[in-house]
CSV table of C-alpha atoms in Angstrom, one decimal:
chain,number,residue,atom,x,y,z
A,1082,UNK,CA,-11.9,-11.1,9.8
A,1083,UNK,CA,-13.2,-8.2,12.0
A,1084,UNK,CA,-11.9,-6.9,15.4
A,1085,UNK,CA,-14.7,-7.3,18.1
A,1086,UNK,CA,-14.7,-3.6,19.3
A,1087,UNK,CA,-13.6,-0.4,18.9
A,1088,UNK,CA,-10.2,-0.1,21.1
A,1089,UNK,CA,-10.4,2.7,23.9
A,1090,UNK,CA,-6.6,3.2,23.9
A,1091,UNK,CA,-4.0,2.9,21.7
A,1092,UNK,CA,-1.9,0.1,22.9
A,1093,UNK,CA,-5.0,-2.0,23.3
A,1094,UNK,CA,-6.0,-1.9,19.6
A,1095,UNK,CA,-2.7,-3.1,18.4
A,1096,UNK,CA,-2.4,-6.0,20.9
A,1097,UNK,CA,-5.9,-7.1,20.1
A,1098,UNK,CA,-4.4,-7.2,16.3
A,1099,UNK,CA,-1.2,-9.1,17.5
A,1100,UNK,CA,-4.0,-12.0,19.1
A,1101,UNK,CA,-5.8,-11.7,16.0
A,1102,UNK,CA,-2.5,-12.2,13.6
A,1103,UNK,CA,-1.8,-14.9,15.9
A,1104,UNK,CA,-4.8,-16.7,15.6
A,1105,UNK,CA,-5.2,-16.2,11.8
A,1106,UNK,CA,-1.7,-17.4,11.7
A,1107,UNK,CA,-2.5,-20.7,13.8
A,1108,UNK,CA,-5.2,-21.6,11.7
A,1109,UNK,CA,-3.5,-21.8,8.5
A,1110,UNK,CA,-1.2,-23.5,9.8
A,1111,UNK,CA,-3.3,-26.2,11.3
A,1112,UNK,CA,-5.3,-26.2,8.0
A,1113,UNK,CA,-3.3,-25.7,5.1
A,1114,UNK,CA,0.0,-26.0,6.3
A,1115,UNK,CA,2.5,-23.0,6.4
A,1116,UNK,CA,6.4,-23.6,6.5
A,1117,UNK,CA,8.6,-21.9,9.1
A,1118,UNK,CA,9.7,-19.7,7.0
A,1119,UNK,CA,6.4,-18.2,5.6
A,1120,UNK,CA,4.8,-18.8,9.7
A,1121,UNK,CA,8.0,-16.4,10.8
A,1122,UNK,CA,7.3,-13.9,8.2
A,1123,UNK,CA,4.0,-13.5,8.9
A,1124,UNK,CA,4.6,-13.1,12.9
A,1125,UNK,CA,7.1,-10.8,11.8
A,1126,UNK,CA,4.8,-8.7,9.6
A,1127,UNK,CA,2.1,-8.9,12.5
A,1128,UNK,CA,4.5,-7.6,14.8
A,1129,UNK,CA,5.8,-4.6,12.4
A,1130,UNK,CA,2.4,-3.8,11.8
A,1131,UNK,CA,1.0,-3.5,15.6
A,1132,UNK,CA,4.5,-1.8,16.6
A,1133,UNK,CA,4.0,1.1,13.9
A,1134,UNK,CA,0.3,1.0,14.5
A,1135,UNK,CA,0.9,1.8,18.0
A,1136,UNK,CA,2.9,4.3,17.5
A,1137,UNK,CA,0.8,6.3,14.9
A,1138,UNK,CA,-1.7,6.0,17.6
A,1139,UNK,CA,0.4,7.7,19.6
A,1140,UNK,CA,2.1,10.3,17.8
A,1141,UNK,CA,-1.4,11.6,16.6
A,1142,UNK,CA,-3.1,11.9,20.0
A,1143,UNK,CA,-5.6,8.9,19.3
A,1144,UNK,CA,-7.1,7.5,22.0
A,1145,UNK,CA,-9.6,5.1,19.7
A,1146,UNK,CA,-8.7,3.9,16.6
A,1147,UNK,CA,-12.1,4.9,14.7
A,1148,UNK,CA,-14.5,2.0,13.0
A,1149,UNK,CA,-12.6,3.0,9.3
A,1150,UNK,CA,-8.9,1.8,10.8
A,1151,UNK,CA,-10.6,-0.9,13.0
A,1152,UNK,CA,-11.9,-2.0,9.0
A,1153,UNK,CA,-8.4,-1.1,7.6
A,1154,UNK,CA,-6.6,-3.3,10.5
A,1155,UNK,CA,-8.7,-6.4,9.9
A,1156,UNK,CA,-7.8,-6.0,6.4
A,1157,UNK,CA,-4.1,-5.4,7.0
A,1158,UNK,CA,-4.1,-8.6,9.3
A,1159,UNK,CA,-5.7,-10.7,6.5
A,1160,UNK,CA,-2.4,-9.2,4.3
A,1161,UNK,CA,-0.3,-11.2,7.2
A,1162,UNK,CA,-1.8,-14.4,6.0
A,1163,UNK,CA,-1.2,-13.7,2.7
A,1164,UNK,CA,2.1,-13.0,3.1
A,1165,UNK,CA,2.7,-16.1,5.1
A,1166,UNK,CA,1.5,-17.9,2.3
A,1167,UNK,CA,3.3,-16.2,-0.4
A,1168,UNK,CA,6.6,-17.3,1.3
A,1169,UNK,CA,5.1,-20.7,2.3
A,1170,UNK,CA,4.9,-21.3,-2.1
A,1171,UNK,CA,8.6,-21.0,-2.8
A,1172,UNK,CA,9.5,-24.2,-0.8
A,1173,UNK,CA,6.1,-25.9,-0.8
A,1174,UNK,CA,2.9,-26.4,-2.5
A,1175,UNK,CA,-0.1,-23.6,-1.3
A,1176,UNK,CA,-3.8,-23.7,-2.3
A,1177,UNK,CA,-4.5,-21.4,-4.7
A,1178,UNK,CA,-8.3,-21.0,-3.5
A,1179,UNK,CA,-7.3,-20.6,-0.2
A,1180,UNK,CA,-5.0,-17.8,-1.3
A,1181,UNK,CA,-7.0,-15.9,-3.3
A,1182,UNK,CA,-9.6,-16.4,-1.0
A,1183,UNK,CA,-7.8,-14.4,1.5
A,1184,UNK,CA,-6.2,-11.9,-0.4
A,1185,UNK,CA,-9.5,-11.3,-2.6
A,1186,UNK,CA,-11.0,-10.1,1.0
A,1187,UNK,CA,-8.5,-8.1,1.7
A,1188,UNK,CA,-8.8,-6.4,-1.8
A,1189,UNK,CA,-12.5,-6.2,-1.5
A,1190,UNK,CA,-12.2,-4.4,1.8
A,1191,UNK,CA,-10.3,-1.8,0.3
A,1192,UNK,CA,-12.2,1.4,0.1
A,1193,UNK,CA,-14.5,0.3,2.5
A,1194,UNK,CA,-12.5,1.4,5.2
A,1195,UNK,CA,-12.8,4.9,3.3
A,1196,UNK,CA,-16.6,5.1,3.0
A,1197,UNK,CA,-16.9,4.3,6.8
A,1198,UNK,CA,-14.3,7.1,7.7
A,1199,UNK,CA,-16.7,9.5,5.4
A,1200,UNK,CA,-20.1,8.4,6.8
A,1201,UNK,CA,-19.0,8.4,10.4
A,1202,UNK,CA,-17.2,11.6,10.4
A,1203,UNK,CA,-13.6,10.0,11.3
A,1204,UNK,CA,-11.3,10.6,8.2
A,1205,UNK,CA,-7.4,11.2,9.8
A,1206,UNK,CA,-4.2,11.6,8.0
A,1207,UNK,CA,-3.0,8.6,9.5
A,1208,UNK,CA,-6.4,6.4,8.6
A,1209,UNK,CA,-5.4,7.6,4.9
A,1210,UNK,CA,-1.5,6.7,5.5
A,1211,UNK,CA,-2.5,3.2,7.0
A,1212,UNK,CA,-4.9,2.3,4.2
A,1213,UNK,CA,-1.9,3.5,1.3
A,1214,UNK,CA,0.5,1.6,3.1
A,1215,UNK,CA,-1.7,-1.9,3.5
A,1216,UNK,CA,-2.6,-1.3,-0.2
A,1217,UNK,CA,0.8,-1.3,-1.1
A,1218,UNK,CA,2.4,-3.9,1.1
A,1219,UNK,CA,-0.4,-6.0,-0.6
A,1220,UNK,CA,0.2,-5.4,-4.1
A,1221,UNK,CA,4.3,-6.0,-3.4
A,1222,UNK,CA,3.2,-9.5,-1.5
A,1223,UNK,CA,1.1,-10.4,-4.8
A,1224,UNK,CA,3.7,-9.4,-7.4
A,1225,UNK,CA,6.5,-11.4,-5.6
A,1226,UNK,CA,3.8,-14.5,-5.6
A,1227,UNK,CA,3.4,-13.6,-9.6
A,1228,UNK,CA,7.0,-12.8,-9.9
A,1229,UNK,CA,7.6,-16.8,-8.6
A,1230,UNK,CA,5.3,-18.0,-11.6
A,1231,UNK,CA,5.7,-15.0,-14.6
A,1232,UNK,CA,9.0,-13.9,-13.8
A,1233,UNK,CA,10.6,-11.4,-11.5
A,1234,UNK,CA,10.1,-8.3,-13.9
A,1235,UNK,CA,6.3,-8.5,-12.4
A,1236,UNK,CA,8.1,-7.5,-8.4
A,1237,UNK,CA,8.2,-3.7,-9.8
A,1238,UNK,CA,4.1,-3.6,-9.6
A,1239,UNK,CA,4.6,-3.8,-5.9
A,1240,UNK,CA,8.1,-1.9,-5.6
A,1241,UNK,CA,7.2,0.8,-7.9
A,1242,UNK,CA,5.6,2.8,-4.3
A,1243,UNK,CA,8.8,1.7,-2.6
A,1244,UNK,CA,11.3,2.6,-4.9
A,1245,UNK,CA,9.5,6.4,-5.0
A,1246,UNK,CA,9.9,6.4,-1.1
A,1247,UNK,CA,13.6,5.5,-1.5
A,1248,UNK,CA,14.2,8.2,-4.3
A,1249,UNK,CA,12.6,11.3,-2.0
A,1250,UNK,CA,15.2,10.2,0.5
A,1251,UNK,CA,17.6,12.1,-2.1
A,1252,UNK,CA,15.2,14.3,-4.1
A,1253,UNK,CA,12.9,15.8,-1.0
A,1254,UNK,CA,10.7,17.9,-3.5
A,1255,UNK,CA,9.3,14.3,-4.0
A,1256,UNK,CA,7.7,14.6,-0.8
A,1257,UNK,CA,5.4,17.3,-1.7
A,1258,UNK,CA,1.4,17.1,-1.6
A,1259,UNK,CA,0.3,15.8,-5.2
A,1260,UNK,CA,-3.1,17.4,-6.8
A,1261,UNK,CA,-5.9,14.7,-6.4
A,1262,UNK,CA,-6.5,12.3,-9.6
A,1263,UNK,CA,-9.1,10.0,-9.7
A,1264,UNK,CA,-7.0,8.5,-12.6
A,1265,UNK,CA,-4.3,7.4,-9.8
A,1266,UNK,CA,-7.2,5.8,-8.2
A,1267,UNK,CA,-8.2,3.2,-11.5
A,1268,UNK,CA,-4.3,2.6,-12.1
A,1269,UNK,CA,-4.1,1.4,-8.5
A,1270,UNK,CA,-7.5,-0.6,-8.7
A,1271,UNK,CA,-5.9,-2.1,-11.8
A,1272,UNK,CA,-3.0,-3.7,-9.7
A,1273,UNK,CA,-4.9,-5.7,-7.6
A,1274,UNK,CA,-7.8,-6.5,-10.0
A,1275,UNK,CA,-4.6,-8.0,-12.5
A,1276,UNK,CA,-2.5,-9.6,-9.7
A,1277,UNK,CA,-6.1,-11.5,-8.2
A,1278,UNK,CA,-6.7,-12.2,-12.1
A,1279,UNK,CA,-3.1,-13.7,-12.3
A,1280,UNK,CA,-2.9,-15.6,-8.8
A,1281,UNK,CA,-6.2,-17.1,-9.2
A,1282,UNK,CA,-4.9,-18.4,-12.6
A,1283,UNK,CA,-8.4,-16.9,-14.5
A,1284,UNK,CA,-6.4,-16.4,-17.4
A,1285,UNK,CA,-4.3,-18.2,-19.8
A,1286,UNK,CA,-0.1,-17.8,-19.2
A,1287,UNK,CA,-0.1,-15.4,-22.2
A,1288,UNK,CA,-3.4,-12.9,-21.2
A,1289,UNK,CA,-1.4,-13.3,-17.6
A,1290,UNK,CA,1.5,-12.2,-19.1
A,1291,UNK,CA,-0.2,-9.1,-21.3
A,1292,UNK,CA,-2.3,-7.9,-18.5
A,1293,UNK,CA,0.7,-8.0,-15.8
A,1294,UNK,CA,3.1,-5.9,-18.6
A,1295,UNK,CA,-0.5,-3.7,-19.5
A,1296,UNK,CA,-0.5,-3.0,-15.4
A,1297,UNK,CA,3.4,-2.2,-15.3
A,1298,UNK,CA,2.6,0.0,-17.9
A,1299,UNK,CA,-0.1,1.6,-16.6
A,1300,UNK,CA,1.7,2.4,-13.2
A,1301,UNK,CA,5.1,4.0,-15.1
A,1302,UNK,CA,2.7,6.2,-16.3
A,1303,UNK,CA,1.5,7.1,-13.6
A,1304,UNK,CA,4.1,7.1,-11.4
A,1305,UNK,CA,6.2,9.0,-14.1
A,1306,UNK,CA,3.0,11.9,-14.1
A,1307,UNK,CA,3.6,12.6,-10.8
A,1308,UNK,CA,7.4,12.4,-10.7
A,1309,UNK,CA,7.2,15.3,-13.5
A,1310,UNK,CA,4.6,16.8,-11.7
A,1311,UNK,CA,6.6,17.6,-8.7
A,1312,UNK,CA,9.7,18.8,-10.5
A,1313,UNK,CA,7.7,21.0,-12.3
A,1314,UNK,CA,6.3,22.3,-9.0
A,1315,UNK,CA,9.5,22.6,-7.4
A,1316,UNK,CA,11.3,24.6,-10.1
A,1317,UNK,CA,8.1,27.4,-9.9
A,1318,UNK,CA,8.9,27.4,-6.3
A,1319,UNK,CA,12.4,27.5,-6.4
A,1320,UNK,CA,11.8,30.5,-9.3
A,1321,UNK,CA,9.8,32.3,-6.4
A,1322,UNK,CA,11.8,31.9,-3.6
A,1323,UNK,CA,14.8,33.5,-6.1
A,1324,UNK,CA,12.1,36.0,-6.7
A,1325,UNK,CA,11.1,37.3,-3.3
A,1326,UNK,CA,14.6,37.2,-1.8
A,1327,UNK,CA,16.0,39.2,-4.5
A,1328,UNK,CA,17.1,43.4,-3.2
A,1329,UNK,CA,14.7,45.6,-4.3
A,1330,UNK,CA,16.0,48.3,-5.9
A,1331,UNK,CA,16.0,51.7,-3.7
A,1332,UNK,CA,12.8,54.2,-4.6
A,1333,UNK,CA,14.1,57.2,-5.5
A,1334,UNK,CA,12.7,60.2,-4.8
């Protein structure tokens, strides 16, 4: 699903993507049936997502979202049907094509928002915020569907980026700027290529069940990296600022 234009303010982008969630929302329900439960979650999702929207608009100075977050807000309102339909499954039966078939768009939008923000010029820290945080509300929305059917251990692929958040809350050097990887990039892709592999049931129960631990794997790595990473960082800076603030000793002359 694409947006028909380019907003021209920013609390007319985020209302058109409220109509859009709306309408999205309507028509699964009309054709593949969602429960109240998984049609209130994803109105609540749309409406989370258009409020925080609006007000990164805001707080940036935007007055246009750009074509990339115009491509990364169609995908993020896809996420809000997958997310309806995720909840929709614990209580009632959901088609599997019809699920993959959304959430496999959404997947295979990702990085195209990226490539648009490079060719036309428009790449923003909060273009590159959105896109992390759709990935990763995407990835939790999947592992809790593949949690339901492998078992719950699989919800850590999507809480893993969560659970870092939560930890900087007490440990602020977490919060630092990490040195690009393109290795962060393949453990990432590796998520969603597994979870789409796993939802669309493409593989036997056991290869499902090796490839979601491979992916869990893969991410503690990663995650783990990083984690060391920054404490490493911190300490050398923590050694400097014990360095510089240090008396000098007196010249003597």
């Amino acid at each position: 699903m694409t947006l028909a234009a380019t907003p021209s303010a920013p609390a007319r982008g985020p209302m058109i993507g409220l109509g859009a969630q709306a309408a999205l929302l309507g028509a699964l329900a009309a054709t593949l049936g969602l429960t109240a439960a998984g049609l209130l979650a994803g109105a609540v999702y749309g409406l989370a997502l258009c409020g925080l929207l609006g007000a990164g608009l805001q707080r940036h100075g935007m007055r246009a979202m750009g074509p990339a977050n115009v491509v990364t807000f169609s995908r993020a309102i896809l996420v809000g049907g997958v997310t309806a339909l995720v909840v929709t499954s614990f209580t009632h039966p959901v088609s599997t094509p019809a699920l993959v078939a959304v959430a496999g768009v959404a997947l295979a939008l990702d990085g195209v928002d990226g490539q648009v923000a490079r060719r036309t010029g428009n790449t923003t820290a909060l273009g590159a915020r959105f896109d992390m945080e759709i990935d990763a509300f995407l990835i939790l929305v999947l592992s809790v569907y593949a949690g339901d059917r492998f078992g719950w251990w699989t919800v850590a692929l999507g809480a893993y980026r969560y659970l870092f958040v939560a930890a900087s809350w007490a440990l602020p050097w977490l919060t630092a700027a990490l040195p690009h990887r393109f290795s962060r990039k393949v453990v990432a892709a590796l998520q969603g290529i597994v979870l789409a592999l796993v939802t669309a049931n493409l593989l036997p129960p056991v290869l499902s069940q090796v490839a979601l631990a491979v992916a869990l794997a893969s991410l503690t790595w990663s995650f783990g990296r990083d984690a060391i990473w920054l404490y490493k960082a911190s300490q050398v800076r923590a050694a400097a600022r014990v360095r510089w603030s240090a008396p000098r000793p007196a010249l003597v002359g």
